[in-house]
Short mmCIF file of C-alpha atoms and ligand atoms in Angstrom, two decimals:
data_model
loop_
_atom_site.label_atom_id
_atom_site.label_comp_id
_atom_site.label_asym_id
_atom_site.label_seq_id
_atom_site.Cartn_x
_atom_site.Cartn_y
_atom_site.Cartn_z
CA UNK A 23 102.12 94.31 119.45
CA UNK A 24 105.58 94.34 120.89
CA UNK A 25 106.61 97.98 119.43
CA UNK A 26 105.79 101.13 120.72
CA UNK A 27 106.76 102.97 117.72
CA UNK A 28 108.38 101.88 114.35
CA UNK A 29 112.42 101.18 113.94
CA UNK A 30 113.79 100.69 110.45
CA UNK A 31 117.02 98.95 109.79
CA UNK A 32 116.90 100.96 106.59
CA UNK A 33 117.56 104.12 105.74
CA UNK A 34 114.95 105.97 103.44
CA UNK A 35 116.37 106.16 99.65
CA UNK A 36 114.35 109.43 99.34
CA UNK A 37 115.93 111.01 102.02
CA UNK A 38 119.10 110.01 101.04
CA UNK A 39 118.94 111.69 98.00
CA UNK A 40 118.04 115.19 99.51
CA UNK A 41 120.18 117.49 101.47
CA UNK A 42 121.07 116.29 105.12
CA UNK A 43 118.30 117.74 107.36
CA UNK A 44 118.26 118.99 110.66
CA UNK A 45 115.62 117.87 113.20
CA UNK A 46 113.61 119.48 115.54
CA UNK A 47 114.79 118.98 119.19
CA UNK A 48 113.82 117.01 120.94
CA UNK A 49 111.47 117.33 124.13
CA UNK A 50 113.64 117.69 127.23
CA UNK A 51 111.59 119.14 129.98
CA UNK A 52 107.47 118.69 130.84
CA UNK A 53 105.24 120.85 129.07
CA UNK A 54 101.80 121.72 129.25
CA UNK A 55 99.55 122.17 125.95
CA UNK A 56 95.94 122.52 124.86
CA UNK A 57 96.64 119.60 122.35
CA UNK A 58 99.51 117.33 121.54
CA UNK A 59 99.51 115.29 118.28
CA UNK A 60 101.26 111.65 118.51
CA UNK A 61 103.28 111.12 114.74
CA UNK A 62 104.37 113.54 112.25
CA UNK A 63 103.00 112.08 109.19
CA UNK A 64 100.99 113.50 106.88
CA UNK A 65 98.39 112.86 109.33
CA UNK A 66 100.07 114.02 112.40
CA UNK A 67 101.39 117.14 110.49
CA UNK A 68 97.73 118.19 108.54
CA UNK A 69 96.10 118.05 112.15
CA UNK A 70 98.58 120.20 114.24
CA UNK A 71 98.15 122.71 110.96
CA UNK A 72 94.84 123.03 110.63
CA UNK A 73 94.62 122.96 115.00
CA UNK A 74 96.63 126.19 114.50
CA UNK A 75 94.51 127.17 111.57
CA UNK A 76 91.47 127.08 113.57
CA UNK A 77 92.15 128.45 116.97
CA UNK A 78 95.73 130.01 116.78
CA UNK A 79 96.18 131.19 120.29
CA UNK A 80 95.67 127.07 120.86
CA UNK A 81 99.67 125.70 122.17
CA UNK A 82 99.84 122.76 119.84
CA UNK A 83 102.86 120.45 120.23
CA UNK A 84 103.26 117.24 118.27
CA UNK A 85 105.70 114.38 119.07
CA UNK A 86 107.25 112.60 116.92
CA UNK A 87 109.31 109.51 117.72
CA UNK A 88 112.09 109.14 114.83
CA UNK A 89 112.44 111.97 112.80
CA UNK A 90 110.21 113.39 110.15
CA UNK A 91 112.69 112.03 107.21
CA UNK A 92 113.23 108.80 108.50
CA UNK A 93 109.34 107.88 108.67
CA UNK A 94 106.85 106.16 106.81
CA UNK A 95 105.36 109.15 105.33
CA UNK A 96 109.15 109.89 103.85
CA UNK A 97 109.51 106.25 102.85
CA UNK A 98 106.70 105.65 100.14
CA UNK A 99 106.43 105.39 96.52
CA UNK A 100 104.97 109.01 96.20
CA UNK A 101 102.17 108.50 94.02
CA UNK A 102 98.96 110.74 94.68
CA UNK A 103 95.50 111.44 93.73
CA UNK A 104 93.03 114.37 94.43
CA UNK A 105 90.31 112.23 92.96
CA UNK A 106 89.07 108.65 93.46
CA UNK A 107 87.95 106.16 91.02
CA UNK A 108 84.79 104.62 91.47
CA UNK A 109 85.18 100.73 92.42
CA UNK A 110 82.32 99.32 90.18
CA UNK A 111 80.28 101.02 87.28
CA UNK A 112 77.07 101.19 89.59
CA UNK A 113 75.21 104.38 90.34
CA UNK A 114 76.24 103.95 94.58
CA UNK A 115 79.88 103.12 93.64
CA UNK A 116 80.03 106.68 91.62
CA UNK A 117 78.50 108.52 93.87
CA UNK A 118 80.72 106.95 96.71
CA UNK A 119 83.42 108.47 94.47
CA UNK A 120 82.43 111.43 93.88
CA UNK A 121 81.94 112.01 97.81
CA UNK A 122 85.46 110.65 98.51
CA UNK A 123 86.69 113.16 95.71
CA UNK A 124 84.93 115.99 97.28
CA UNK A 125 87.07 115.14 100.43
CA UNK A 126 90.22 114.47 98.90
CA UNK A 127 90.24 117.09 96.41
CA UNK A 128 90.02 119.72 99.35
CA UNK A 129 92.47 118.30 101.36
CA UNK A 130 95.09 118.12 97.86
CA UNK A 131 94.61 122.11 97.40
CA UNK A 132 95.05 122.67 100.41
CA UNK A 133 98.62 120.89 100.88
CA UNK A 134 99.15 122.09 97.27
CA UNK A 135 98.56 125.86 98.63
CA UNK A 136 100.86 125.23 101.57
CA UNK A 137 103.80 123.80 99.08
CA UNK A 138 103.23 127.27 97.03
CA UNK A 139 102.87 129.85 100.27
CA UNK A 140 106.36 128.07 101.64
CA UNK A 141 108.41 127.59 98.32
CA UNK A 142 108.42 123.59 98.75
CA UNK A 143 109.70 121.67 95.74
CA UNK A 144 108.93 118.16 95.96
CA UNK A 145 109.03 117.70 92.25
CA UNK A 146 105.06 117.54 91.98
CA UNK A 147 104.01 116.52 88.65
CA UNK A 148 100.57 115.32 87.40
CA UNK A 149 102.02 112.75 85.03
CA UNK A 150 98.68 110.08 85.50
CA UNK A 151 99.66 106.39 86.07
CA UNK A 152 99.42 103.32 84.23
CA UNK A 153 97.74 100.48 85.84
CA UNK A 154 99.15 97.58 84.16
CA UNK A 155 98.55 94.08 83.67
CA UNK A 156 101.71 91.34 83.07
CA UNK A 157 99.35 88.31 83.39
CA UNK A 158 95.70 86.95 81.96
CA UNK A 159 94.09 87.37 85.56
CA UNK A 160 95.35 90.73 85.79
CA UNK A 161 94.11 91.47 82.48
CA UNK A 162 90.87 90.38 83.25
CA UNK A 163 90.86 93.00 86.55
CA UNK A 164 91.82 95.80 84.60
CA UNK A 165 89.37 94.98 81.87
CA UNK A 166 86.93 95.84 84.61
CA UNK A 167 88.35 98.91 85.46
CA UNK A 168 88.21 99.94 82.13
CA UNK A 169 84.58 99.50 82.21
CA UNK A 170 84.44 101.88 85.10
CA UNK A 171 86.08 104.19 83.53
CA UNK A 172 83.88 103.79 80.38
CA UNK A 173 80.84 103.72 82.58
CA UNK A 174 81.60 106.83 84.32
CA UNK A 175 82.62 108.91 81.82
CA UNK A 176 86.43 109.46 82.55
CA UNK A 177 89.05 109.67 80.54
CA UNK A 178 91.65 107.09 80.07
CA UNK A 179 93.99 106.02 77.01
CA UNK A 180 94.09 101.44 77.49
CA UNK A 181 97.75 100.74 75.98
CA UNK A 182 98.80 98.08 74.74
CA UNK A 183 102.15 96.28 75.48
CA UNK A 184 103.90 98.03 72.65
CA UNK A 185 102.51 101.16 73.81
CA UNK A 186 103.67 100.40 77.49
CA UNK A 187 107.22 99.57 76.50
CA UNK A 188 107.13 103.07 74.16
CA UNK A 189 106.54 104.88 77.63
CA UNK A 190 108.21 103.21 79.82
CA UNK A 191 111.15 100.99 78.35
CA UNK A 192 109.69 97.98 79.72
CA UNK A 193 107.98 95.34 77.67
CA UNK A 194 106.65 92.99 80.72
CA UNK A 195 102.81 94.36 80.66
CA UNK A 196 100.34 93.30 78.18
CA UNK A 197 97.86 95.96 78.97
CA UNK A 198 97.06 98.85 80.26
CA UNK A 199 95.02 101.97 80.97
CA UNK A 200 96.41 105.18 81.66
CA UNK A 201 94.69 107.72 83.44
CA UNK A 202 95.13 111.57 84.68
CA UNK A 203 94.41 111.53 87.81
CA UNK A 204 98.02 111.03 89.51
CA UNK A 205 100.82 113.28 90.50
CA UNK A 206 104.26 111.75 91.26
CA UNK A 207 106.42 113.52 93.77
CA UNK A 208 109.55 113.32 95.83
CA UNK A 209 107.99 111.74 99.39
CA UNK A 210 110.40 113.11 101.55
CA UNK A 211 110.82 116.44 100.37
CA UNK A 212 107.15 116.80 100.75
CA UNK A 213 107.05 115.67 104.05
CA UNK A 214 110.09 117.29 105.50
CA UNK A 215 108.96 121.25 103.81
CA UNK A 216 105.46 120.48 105.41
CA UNK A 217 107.04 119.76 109.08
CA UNK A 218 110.30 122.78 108.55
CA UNK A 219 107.44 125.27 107.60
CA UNK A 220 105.11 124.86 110.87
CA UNK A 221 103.36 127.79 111.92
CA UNK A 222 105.20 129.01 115.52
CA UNK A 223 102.38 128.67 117.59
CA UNK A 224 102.91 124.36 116.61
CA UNK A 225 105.85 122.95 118.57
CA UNK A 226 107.53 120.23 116.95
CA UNK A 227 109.81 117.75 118.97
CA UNK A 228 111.35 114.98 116.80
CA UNK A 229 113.13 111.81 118.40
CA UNK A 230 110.64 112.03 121.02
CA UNK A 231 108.25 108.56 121.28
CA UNK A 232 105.50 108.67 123.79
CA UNK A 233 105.91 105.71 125.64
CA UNK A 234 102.95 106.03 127.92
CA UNK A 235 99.77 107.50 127.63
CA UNK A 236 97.66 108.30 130.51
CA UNK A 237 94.70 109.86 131.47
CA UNK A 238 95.06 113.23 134.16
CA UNK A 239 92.15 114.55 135.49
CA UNK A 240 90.14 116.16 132.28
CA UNK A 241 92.78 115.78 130.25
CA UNK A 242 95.66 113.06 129.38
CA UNK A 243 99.65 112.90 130.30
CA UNK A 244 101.87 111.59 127.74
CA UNK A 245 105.23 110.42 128.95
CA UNK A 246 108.50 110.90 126.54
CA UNK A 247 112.10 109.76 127.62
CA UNK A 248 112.92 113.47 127.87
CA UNK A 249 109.33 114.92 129.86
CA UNK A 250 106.02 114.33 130.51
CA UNK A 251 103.03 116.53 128.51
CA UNK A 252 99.64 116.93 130.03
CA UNK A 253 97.23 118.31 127.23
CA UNK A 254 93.95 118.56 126.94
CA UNK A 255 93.08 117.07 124.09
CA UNK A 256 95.18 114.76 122.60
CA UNK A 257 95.85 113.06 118.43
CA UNK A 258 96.61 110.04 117.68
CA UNK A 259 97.99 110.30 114.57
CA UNK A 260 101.01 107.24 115.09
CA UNK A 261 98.97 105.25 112.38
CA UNK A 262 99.31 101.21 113.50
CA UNK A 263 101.07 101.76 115.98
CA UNK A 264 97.64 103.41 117.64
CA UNK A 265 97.44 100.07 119.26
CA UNK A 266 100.50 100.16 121.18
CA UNK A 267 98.51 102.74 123.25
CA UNK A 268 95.84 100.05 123.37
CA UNK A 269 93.37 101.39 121.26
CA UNK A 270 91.43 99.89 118.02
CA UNK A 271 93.69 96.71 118.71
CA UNK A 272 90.94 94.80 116.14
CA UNK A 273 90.88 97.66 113.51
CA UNK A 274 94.45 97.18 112.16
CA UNK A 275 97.57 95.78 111.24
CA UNK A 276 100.80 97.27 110.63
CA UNK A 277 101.79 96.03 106.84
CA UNK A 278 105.99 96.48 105.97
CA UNK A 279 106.37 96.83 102.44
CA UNK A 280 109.22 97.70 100.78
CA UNK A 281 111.36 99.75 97.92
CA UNK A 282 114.35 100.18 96.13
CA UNK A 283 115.80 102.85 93.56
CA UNK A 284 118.53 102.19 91.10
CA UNK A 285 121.56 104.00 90.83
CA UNK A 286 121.93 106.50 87.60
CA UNK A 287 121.69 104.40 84.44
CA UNK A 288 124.40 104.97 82.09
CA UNK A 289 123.64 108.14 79.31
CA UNK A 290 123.49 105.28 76.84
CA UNK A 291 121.02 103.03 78.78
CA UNK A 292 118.65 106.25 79.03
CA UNK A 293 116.54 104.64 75.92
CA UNK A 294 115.69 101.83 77.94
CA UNK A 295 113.85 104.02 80.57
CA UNK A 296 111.04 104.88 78.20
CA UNK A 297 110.09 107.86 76.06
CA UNK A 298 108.28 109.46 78.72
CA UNK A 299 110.36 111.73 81.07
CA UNK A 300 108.39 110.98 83.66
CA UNK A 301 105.56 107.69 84.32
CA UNK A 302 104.21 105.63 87.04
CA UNK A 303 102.72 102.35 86.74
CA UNK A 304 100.55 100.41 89.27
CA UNK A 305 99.88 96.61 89.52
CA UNK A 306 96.66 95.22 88.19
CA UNK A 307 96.47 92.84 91.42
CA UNK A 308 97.06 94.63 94.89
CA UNK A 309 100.24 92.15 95.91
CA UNK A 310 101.46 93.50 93.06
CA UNK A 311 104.43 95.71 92.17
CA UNK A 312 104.76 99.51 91.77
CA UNK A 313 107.12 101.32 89.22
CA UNK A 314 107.97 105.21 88.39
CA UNK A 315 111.11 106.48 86.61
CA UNK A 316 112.77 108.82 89.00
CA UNK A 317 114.21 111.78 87.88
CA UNK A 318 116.46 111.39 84.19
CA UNK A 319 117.89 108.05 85.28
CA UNK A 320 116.94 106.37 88.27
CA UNK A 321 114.31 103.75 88.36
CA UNK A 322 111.81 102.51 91.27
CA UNK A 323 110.66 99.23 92.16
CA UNK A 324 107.75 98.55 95.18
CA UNK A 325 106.54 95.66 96.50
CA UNK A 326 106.35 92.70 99.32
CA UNK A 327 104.38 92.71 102.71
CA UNK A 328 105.06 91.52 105.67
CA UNK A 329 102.50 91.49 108.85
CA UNK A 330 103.91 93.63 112.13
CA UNK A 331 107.85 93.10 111.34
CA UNK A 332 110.11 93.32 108.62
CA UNK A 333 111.66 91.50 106.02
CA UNK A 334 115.52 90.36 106.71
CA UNK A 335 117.30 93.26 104.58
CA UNK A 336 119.26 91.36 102.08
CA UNK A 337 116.19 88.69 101.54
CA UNK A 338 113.95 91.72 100.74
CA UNK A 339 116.89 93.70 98.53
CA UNK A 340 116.88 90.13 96.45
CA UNK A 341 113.20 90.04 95.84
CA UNK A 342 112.89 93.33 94.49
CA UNK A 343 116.06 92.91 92.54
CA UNK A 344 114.17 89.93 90.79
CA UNK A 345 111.52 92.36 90.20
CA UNK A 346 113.29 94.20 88.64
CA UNK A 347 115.29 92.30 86.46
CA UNK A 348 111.80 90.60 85.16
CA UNK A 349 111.07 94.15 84.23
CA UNK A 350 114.18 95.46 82.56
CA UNK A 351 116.44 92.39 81.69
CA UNK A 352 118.55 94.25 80.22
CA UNK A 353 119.72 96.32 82.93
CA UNK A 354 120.40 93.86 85.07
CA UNK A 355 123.85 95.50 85.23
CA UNK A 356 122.05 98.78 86.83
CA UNK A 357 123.04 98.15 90.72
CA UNK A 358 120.53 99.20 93.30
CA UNK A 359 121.55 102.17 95.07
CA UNK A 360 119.24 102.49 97.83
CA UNK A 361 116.82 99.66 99.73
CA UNK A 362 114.17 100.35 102.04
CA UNK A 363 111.12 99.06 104.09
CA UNK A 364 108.24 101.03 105.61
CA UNK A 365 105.17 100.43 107.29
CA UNK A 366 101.57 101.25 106.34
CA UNK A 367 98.22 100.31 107.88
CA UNK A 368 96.06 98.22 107.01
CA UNK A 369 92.37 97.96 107.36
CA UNK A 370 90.43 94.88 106.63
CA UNK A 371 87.39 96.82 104.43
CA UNK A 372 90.38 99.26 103.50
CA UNK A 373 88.14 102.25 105.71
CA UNK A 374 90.39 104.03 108.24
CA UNK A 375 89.72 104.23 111.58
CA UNK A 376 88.58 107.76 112.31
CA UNK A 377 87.06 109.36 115.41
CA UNK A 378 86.64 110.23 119.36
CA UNK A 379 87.98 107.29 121.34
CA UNK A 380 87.12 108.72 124.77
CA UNK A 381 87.01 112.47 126.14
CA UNK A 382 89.32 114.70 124.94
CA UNK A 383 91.30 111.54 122.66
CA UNK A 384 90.57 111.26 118.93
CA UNK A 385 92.50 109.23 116.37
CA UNK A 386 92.66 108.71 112.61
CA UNK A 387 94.74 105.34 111.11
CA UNK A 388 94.79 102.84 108.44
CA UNK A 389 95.48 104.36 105.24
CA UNK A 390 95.97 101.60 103.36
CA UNK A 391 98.86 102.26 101.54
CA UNK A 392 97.10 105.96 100.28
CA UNK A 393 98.35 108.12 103.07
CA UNK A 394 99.85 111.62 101.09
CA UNK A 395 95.97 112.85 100.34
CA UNK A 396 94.29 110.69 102.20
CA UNK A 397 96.27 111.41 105.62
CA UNK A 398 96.21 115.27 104.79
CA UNK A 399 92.51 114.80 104.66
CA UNK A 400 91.90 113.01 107.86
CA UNK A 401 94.01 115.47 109.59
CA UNK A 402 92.51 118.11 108.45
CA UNK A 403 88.85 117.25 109.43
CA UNK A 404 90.03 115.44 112.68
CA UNK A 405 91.23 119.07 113.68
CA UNK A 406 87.57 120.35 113.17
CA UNK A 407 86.09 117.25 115.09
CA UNK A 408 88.79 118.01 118.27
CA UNK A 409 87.71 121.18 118.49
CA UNK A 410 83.76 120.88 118.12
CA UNK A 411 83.90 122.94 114.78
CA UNK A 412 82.64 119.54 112.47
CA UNK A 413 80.27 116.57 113.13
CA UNK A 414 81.97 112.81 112.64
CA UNK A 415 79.73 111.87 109.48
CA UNK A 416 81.80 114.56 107.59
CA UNK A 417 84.06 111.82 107.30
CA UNK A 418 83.07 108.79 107.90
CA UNK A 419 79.58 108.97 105.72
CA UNK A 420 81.89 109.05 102.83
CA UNK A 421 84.94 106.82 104.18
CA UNK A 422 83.09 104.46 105.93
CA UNK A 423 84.95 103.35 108.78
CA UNK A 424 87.14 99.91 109.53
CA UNK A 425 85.26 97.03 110.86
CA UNK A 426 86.92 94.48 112.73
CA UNK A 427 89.65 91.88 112.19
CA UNK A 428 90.16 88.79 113.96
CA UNK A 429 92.31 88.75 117.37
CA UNK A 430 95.93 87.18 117.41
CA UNK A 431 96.81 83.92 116.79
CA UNK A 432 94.00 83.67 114.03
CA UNK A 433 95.16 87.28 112.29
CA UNK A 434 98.53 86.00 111.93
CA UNK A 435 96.82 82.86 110.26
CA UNK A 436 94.73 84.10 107.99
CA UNK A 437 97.29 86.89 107.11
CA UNK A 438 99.51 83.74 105.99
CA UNK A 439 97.16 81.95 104.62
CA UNK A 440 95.35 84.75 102.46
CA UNK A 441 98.86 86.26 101.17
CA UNK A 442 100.07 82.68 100.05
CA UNK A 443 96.78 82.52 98.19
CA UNK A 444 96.57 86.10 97.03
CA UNK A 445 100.52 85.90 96.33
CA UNK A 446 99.84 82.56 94.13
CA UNK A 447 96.73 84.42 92.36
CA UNK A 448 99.13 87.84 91.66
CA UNK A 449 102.07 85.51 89.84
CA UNK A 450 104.09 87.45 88.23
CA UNK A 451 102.36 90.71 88.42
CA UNK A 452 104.42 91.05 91.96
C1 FAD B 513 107.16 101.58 100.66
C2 FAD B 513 105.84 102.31 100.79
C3 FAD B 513 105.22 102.83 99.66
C4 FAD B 513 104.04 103.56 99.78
N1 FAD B 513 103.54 104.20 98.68
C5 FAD B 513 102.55 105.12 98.82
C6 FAD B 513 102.19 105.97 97.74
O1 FAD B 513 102.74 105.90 96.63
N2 FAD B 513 101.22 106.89 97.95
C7 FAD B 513 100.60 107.04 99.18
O2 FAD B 513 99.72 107.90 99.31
N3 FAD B 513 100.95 106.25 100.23
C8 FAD B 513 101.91 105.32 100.08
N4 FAD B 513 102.30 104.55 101.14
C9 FAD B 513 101.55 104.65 102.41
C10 FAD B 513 101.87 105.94 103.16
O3 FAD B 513 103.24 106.09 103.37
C11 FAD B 513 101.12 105.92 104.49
O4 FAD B 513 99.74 105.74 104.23
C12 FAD B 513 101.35 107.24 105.22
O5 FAD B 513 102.68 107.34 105.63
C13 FAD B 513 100.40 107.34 106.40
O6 FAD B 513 100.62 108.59 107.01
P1 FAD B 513 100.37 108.76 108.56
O7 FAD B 513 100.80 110.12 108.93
O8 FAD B 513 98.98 108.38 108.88
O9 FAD B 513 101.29 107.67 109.24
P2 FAD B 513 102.93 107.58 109.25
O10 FAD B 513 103.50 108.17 108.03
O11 FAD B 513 103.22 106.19 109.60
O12 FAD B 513 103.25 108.55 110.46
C14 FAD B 513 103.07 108.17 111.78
C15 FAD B 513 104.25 108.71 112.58
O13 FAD B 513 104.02 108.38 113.96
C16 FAD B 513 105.26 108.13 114.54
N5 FAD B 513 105.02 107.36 115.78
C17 FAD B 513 104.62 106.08 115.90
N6 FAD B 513 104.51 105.75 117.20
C18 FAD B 513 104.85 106.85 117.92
C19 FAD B 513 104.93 107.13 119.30
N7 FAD B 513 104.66 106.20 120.22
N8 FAD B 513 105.34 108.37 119.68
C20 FAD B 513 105.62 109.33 118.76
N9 FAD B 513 105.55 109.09 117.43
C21 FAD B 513 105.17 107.88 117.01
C22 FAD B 513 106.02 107.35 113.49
O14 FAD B 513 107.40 107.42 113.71
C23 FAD B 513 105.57 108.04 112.19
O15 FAD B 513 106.48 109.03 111.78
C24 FAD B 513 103.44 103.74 101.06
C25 FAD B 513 104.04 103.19 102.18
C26 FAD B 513 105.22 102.49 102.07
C27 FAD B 513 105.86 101.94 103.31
#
């Protein structure tokens, strides 16, 4: 991969909408530190905490390489989930679930006890989501997952499209099933109260990429444009762009998708938003497209992928804007007020990559498009495996862990050739 770290020619819509924010300096002289986290995602961020948590005489520094607002973990849809559905109606696939759920449901309290201790609003809400199908393929899929839900016992309400367009002012999906188990929030918000509320033994330096990263004796130096910081025991918490360092190379690929919000809809367009103050719907196919009403009046469209680069801005703005017209003809007057792209990782069993990659360097990657919980999680427990305090199968005997994907020129291939296919097979539920 040709980037060290990620670059945006966008600038986050969720951001935007918040309160200009000052960032942590950046590093300017060398340092020395018992451990140094690379990224302050939700990953980054949960393992520096919980470092701290643990041992807090530890010097912790973590290095970020944009700033905390301006990065991926600002830039999502922020959807959430403390709990995770099984796959299939099988006994293995429920009890998969209910491990995962163990996991994930720790990590949420946890974050959820750090939001109340610090006072951060990031407009939580457990409003559920609707996973909706527009197409006969898609309603086949979600048939399934009604089943699951059937199977296992957990509650869901399936709508129908009368139903959908009641909620949610659109009248594109002819099924769907809602279901608790998601809270909508303001991304950015969340991520900037968890990095401005660091405990002071945790140094944060934003604008700060590591561009090198070296092993020094027992430990490792990690080179910045402003100093150089040996540590002992290092994260790597930069997501894809782990591999720039060299490391799990086959494990992942960085995946750009994208988003846009609409400006304020007039008071008398409000109807056409849906009854319900708030909702969140997600596609029946996974190329598909994610919605949420924002706020009174705003509305959110996700969706496209691109592999390792992104999407020319005003080609990407168009797409979703066809999205979203297909959705809510007519608002097609609505302009959209902000357009963004981010990047996610992507695993090819959808497992992160979690572990020790050599002495004294650990890593945790590839969320798959799930990072809020699911990063929070890793973090947390890859802070107990740095520091000897929890054994690797905590994790990864309930996450599994990524298996390999094919080297460059034939991931690039297949990347094309399986999104063409999968993009053909989603139709018009992207
Ligand atoms: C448009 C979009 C919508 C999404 N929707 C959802 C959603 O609704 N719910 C959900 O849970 N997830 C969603 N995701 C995925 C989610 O954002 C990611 O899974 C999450 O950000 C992963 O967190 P992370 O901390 O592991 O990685 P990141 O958030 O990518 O953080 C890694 C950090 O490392 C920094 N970095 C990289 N290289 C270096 C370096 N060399 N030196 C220093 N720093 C470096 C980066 O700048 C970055 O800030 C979405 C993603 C996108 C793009």
């Amino acid at each position: 991969m040709s980037q060290m770290y990620p670059t945006y020619s966008s600038t986050c819509g969720w951001s935007a909408m918040l309160p200009p924010r000052r960032p942590h300096p950046a590093l300017e002289r060398d340092a020395s530190v018992d451990f140094a986290v690379i990224g302050a995602g939700f990953t980054g961020l949960a393992v520096a905490r919980r470092l701290h948590e643990i041992d807090p005489q530890a010097r912790v520094m973590v290095l970020e390489a944009g700033t905390v607002d301006q990065g991926s973990s600002a830039r999502n849809s922020g959807f959430t989930a403390p709990e995770v559905l099984p796959r299939n109606a099988t006994l293995p696939g429920a009890e998969k679930a209910r491990r995962q759920s163990a996991l994930f449901g720790h990590a949420f309290e946890w974050m959820t006890g750090i939001l109340d201790a610090h006072g951060i609003d990031c407009d939580l809400r457990q409003v559920g989501s609707i996973r909706a199908a527009a197409t006969e393929a898609g309603e086949a899929s979600l048939r399934r997952v009604i089943e699951v839900a059937r199977a296992n016992g957990i509650r869901h309400e399936v709508l129908d499209r009368r139903q959908i367009a009641d909620r949610t002012g659109t009248e594109y999906y002819r099924i769907g099933i809602h279901v608790n188990d998601t809270y909508l929030l303001q991304p950015s918000a969340l991520v900037q109260g968890l990095a401005d509320c660091l405990p002071e033994g945790v140094a944060l330096h934003e604008r700060s990429p590591v561009t090198r990263l070296d092993r020094d004796g027992a430990g490792w130096r990690l080179t910045t444009p402003g100093g150089v910081v040996r540590a002992r025991c290092v994260a790597l918490a930069n997501n894809g762009f782990i591999r720039s360092f060299g490391y799990l190379k086959l494990r992942m690929a960085t995946i750009y998708t994208y988003a846009a919000l609409s400006a304020p809809v007039a008071e008398a367009d409000l109807p056409r938003l849906g009854a319900d103050p708030a909702w969140g719907v997600l596609p029946a196919h996974r190329l598909g497209t994610t919605l949420r009403r924002v706020g009174r009046d705003r509305l959110m469209v996700r969706s496209l992928y691109a592999l390792e680069g992104e999407i020319a801005p005003d080609a990407a703005a168009a797409r979703l804007r066809d999205r979203f017209i297909r959705r809510w003809p007519a608002l097609a007057h609505v302009p959209f007020a902000h357009v963004w792209g981010g990047t996610t990782a992507l695993t090819m069993n959808g497992a992160p990559w979690w572990g020790r990659l050599a002495e004294g360097l650990f890593a945790s990657g590839g969320c798959n498009g799930s990072g809020i919980t699911k990063g929070t999680m890793l973090g947390w427990h890859l802070a107990g495996l740095m520091t000897g305090r929890e054994t690797p199968e905590a994790v990864t005997d309930a996450m599994g862990t990524a298996n390999l994907i094919a080297p460059e020129p034939f991931r690039s291939i297949g990347f094309h050739i399986v999104s063409a296919l999968e993009t053909r097979k989603a139709g018009l539920e992207a």
